[in-house]
Short mmCIF file of C-alpha atoms in Angstrom, two decimals:
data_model
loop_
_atom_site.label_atom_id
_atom_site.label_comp_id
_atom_site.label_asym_id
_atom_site.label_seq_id
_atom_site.Cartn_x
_atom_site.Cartn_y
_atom_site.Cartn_z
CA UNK W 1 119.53 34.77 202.58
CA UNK W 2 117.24 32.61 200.54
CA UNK W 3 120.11 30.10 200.31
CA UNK W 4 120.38 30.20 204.45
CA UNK W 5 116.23 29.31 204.60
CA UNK W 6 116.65 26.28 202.17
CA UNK W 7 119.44 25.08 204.36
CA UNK W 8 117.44 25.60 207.48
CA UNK W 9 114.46 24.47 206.01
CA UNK W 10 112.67 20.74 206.74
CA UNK W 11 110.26 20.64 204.03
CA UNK W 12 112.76 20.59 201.21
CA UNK W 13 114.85 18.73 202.50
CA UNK W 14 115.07 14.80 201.81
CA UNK W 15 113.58 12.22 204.82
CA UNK W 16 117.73 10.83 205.27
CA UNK W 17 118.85 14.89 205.20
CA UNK W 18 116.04 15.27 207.84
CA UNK W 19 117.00 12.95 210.08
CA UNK W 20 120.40 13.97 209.75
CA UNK W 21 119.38 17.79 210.42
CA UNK W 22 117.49 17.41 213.68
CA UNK W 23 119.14 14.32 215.34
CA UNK W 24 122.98 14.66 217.44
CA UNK W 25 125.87 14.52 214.97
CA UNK W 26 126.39 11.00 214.30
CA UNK W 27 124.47 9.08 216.59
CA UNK W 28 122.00 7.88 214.17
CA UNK W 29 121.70 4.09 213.33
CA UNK W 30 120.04 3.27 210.85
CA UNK W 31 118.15 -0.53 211.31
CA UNK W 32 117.52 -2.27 208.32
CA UNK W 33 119.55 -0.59 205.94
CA UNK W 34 118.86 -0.94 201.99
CA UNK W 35 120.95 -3.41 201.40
CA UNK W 36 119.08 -5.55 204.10
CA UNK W 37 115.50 -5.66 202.29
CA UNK W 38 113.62 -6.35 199.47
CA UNK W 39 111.90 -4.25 197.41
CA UNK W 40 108.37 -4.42 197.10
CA UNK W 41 107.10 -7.67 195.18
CA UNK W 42 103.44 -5.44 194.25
CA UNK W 43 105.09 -2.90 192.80
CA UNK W 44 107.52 -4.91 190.67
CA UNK W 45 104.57 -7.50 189.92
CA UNK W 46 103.07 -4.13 187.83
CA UNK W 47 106.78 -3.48 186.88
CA UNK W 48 106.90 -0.27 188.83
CA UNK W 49 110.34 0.85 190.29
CA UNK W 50 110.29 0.23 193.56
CA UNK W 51 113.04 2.43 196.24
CA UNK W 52 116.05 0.67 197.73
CA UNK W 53 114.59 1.44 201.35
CA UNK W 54 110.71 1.53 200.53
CA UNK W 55 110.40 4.86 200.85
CA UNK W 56 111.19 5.04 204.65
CA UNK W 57 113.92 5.26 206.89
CA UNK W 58 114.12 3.67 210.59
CA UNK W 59 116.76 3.91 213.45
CA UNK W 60 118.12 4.70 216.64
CA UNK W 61 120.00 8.23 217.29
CA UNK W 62 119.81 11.21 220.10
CA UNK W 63 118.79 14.42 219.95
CA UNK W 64 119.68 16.29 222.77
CA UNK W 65 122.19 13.44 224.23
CA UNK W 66 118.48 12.29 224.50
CA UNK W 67 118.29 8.39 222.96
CA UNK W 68 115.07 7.78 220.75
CA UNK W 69 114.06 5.93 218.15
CA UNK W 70 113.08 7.50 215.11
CA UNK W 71 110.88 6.73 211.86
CA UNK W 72 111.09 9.11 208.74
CA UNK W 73 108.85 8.63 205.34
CA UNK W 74 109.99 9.43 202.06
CA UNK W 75 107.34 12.10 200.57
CA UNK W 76 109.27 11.80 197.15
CA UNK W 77 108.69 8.35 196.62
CA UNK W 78 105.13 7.79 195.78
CA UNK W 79 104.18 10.20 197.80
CA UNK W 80 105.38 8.35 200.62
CA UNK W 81 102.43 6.10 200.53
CA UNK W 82 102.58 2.98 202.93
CA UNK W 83 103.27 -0.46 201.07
CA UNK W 84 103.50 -3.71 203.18
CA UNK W 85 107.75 -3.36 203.60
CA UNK W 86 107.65 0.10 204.24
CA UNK W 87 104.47 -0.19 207.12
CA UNK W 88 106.07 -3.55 208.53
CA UNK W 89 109.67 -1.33 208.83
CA UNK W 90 107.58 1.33 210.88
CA UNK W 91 105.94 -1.49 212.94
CA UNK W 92 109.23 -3.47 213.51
CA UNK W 93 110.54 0.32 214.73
CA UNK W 94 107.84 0.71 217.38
CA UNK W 95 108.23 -2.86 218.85
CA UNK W 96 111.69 -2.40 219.22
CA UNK W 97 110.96 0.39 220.81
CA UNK W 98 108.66 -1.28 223.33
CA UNK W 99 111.33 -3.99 223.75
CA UNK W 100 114.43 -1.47 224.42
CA UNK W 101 112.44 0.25 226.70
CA UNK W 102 113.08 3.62 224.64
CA UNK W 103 112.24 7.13 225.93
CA UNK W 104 110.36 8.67 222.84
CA UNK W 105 109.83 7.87 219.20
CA UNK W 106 110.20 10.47 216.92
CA UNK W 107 108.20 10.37 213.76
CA UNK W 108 108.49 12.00 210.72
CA UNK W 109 105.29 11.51 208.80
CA UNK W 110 105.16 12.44 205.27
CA UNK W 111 102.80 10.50 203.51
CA UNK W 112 99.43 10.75 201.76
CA UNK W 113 98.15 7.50 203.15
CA UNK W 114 97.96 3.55 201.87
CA UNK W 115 99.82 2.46 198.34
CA UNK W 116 96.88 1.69 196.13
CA UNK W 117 99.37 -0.25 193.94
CA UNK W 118 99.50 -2.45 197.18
CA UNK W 119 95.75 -2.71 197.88
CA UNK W 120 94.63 -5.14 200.98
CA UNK W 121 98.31 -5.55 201.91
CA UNK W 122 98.59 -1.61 202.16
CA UNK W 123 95.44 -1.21 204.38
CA UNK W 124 96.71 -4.13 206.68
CA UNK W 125 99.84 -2.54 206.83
CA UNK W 126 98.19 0.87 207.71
CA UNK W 127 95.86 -1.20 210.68
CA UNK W 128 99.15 -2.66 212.27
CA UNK W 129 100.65 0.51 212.58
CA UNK W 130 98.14 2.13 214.32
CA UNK W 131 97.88 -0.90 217.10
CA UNK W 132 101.82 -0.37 216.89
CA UNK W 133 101.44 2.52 217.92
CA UNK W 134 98.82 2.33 220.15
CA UNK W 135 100.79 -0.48 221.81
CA UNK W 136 104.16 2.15 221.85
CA UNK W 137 102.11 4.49 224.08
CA UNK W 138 100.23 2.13 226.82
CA UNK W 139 103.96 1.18 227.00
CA UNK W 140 104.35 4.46 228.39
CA UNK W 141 106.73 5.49 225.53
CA UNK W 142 105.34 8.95 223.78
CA UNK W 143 105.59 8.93 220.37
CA UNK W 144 106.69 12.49 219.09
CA UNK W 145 105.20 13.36 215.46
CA UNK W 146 106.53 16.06 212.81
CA UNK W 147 104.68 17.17 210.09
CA UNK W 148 106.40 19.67 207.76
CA UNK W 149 106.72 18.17 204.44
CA UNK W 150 106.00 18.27 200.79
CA UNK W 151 103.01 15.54 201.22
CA UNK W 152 101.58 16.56 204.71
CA UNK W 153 99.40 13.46 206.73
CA UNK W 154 96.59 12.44 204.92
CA UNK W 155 94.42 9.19 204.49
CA UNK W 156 95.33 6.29 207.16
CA UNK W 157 98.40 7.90 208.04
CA UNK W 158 96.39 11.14 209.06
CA UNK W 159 94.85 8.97 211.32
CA UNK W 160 97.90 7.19 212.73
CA UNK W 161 99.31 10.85 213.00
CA UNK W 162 96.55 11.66 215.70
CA UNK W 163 97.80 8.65 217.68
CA UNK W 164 100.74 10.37 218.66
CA UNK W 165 101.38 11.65 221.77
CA UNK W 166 102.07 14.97 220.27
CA UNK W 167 102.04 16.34 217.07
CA UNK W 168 104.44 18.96 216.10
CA UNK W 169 103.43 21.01 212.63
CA UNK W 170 104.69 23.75 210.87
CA UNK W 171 102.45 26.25 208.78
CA UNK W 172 103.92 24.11 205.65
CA UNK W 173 102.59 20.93 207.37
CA UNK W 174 99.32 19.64 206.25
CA UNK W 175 96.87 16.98 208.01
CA UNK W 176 93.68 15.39 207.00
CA UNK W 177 91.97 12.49 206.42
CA UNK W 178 90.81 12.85 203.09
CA UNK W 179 93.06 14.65 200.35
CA UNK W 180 91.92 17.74 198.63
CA UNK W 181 92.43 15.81 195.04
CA UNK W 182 90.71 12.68 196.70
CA UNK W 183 87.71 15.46 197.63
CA UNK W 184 87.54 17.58 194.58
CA UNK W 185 87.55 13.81 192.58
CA UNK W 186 84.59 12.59 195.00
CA UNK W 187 82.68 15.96 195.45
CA UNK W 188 83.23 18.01 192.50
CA UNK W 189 85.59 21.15 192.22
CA UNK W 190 82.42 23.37 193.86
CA UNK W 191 82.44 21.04 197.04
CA UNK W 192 86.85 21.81 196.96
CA UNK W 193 88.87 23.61 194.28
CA UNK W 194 92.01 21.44 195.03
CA UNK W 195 94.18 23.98 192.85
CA UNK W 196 92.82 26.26 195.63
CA UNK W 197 96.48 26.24 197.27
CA UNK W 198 95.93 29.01 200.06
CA UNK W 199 92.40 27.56 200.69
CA UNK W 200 93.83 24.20 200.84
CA UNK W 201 96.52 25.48 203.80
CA UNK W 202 93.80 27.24 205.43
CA UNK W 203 91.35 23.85 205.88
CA UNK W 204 94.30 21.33 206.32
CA UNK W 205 97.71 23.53 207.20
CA UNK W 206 99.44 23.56 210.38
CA UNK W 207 98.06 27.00 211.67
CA UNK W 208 94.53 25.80 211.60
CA UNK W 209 95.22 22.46 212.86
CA UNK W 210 97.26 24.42 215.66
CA UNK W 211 94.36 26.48 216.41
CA UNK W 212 91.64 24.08 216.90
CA UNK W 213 93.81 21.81 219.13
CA UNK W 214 94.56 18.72 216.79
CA UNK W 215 98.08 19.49 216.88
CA UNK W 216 99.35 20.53 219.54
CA UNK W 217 103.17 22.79 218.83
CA UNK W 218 103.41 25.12 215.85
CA UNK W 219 107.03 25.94 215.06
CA UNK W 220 108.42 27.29 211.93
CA UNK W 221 110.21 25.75 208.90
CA UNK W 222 112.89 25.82 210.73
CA UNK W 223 115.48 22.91 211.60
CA UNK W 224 116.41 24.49 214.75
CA UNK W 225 112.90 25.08 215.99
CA UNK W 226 111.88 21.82 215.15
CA UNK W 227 115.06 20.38 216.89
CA UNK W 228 113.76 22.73 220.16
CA UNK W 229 110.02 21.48 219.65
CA UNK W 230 111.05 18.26 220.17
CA UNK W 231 113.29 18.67 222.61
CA UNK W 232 111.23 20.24 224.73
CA UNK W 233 108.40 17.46 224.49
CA UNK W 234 111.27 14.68 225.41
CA UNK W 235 111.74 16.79 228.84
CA UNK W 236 107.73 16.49 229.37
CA UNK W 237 105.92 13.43 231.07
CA UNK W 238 104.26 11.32 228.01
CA UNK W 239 100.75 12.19 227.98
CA UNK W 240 98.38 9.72 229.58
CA UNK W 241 96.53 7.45 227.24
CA UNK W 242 93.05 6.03 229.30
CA UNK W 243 89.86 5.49 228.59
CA UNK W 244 88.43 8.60 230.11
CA UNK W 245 91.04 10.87 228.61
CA UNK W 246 90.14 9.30 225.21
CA UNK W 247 86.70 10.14 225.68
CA UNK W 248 87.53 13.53 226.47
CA UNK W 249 89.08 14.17 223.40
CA UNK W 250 86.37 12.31 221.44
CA UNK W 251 83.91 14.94 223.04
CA UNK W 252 85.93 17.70 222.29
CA UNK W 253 86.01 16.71 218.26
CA UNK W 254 82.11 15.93 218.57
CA UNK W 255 81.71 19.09 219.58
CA UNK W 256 83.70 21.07 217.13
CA UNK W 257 81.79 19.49 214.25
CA UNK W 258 78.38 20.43 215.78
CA UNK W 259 79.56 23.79 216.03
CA UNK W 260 81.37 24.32 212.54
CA UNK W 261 79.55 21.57 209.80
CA UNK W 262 79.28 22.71 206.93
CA UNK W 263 82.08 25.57 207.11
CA UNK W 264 84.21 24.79 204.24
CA UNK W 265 87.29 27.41 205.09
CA UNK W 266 89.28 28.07 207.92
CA UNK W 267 88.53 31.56 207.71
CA UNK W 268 85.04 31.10 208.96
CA UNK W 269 86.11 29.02 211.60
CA UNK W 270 88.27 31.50 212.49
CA UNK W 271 85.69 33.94 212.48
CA UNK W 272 83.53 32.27 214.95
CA UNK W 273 86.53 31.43 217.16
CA UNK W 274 86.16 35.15 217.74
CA UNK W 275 89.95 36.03 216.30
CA UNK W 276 89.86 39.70 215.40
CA UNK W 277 90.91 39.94 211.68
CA UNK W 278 91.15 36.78 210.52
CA UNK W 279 92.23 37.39 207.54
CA UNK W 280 95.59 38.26 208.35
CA UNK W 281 96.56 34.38 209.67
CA UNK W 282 98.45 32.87 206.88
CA UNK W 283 100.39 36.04 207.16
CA UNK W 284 101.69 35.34 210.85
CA UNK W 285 104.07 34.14 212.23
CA UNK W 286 103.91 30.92 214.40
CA UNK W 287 105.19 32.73 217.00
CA UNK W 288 102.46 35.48 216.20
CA UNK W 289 99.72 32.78 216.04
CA UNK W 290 100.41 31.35 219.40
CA UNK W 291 100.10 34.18 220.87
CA UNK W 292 96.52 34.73 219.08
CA UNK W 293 95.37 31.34 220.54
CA UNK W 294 96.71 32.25 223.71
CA UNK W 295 94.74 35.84 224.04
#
């Protein structure tokens, strides 16, 4: 049995062996394979091994008979942290993606934000993705994003995460802006006890982030239900991006942090959400916890 989960399971498995997993059997192409770039000049400036594909993998393949495009980082190398070759990969992906017209990018983020070994050209890297993908969706194209694995979304690419059209998370999936190492560093270990694993799922983790509406499908740690998750949003109408709909949103976030600043766990938000029995979350189910949020 456990042997069936690992096999079924996203989060350990490799960004390639994800890709793999979810998309149609053999229609993915990869673009820019390892043999066709360099490795990173920063990191071999400070003689750090660098990854024969930067830590992320771009391409074209189906899902569904479906065709997308498709962008997965590399959690295991540096944390999947965005250098200038792998951020101008994921930027080349999304203008080819405006240029072929596509029907959906999918994106497998898995990253804890900019390559500090990289500095400036990390955080410019970072800014062009986001107007990448800004760009993707006035385009009309919806950008599909997973998050499910061993690093989570955090720093800039927590932010380009919540440009996506929709983001798809497992309980396992984490998204933030700030780390809990990069808080408990900053803040002290009273402010965020980063060793605090449950209490770190239950501020960042794909349950809570389900149930205050920043992302927007729950699934499992499941290949299958990921494969269905995303399925399903390449059958729906891309979400409109406009001014008034951003404000919207913007409105909706202002008021969520007049109502819960200075909460520092999910169970108190939870609490006040009025969910009988809080307690009991990180025990459910996703199934279990959409219907919660639905009652």
């Amino acid at each position: 049995m456990d042997l069936v989960m690992l096999k079924n399971s996203f989060y350990e498995k490799t960004a390639r062996a994800r890709i793999q997993a979810v998309v149609d059997e053999n229609s993915f192409k990869e673009i820019l394979k390892p043999t066709e770039i360099e490795v990173s000049p920063h990191l071999s400036a400070l003689d750090i091994p660098g990854s024969f594909d930067d830590g992320v993998i771009i391409g074209t393949a189906a899902i569904n008979q479906t065709p997308i495009h498709i962008i997965a980082q590399e959690g295991q190398f540096m944390g999947g942290a965005v250098g200038e070759i792998h951020g101008a990969k994921i930027v080349g992906l999304l203008h080819k993606a405006i240029q072929d017209q596509s029907q959906a990018v999918v994106f497998f983020v898995d990253s804890g934000g900019v390559r500090l070994h990289e500095a400036n050209a990390g955080l410019i890297a970072i800014s062009e993705i986001m107007r990448a993908m800004l760009q993707v969706r006035h385009a009309g194209i919806p950008i599909i994003t997973v998050i499910g694995g061993t690093c989570g979304a955090f720093g800039g690419m927590g932010i380009s995460a919540c440009l996506s059209s929709t983001i798809i998370m497992t309980e396992e999936g984490r998204l933030a802006l700030s780390g809990p190492e990069v808080i408990e560093t900053v803040k002290g270990v009273e402010e965020f006890d980063s060793k605090d694993r449950a209490l770190v799922w239950r501020v960042t983790g794909g349950k809570h982030r389900f149930l205050l509406n920043h992302a927007q499908v729950l699934v499992e740690d499941d290949i299958t239900d990921i494969r269905d998750a995303i399925s399903a949003q390449l059958n729906q109408a891309a979400p409109r991006l406009d001014l008034e709909h951003l404000l919207q949103q913007q409105q909706q976030l202002e008021q969520q942090q007049q109502r819960w600043f200075g909460k520092n766990d999910g169970l108190q938000i939870w609490h006040e959400m009025g969910i009988a029995h809080p307690e009991q979350i990180p025990m459910l189910s996703a199934q279990e916890v959409k219907l919660l949020k639905q009652g």
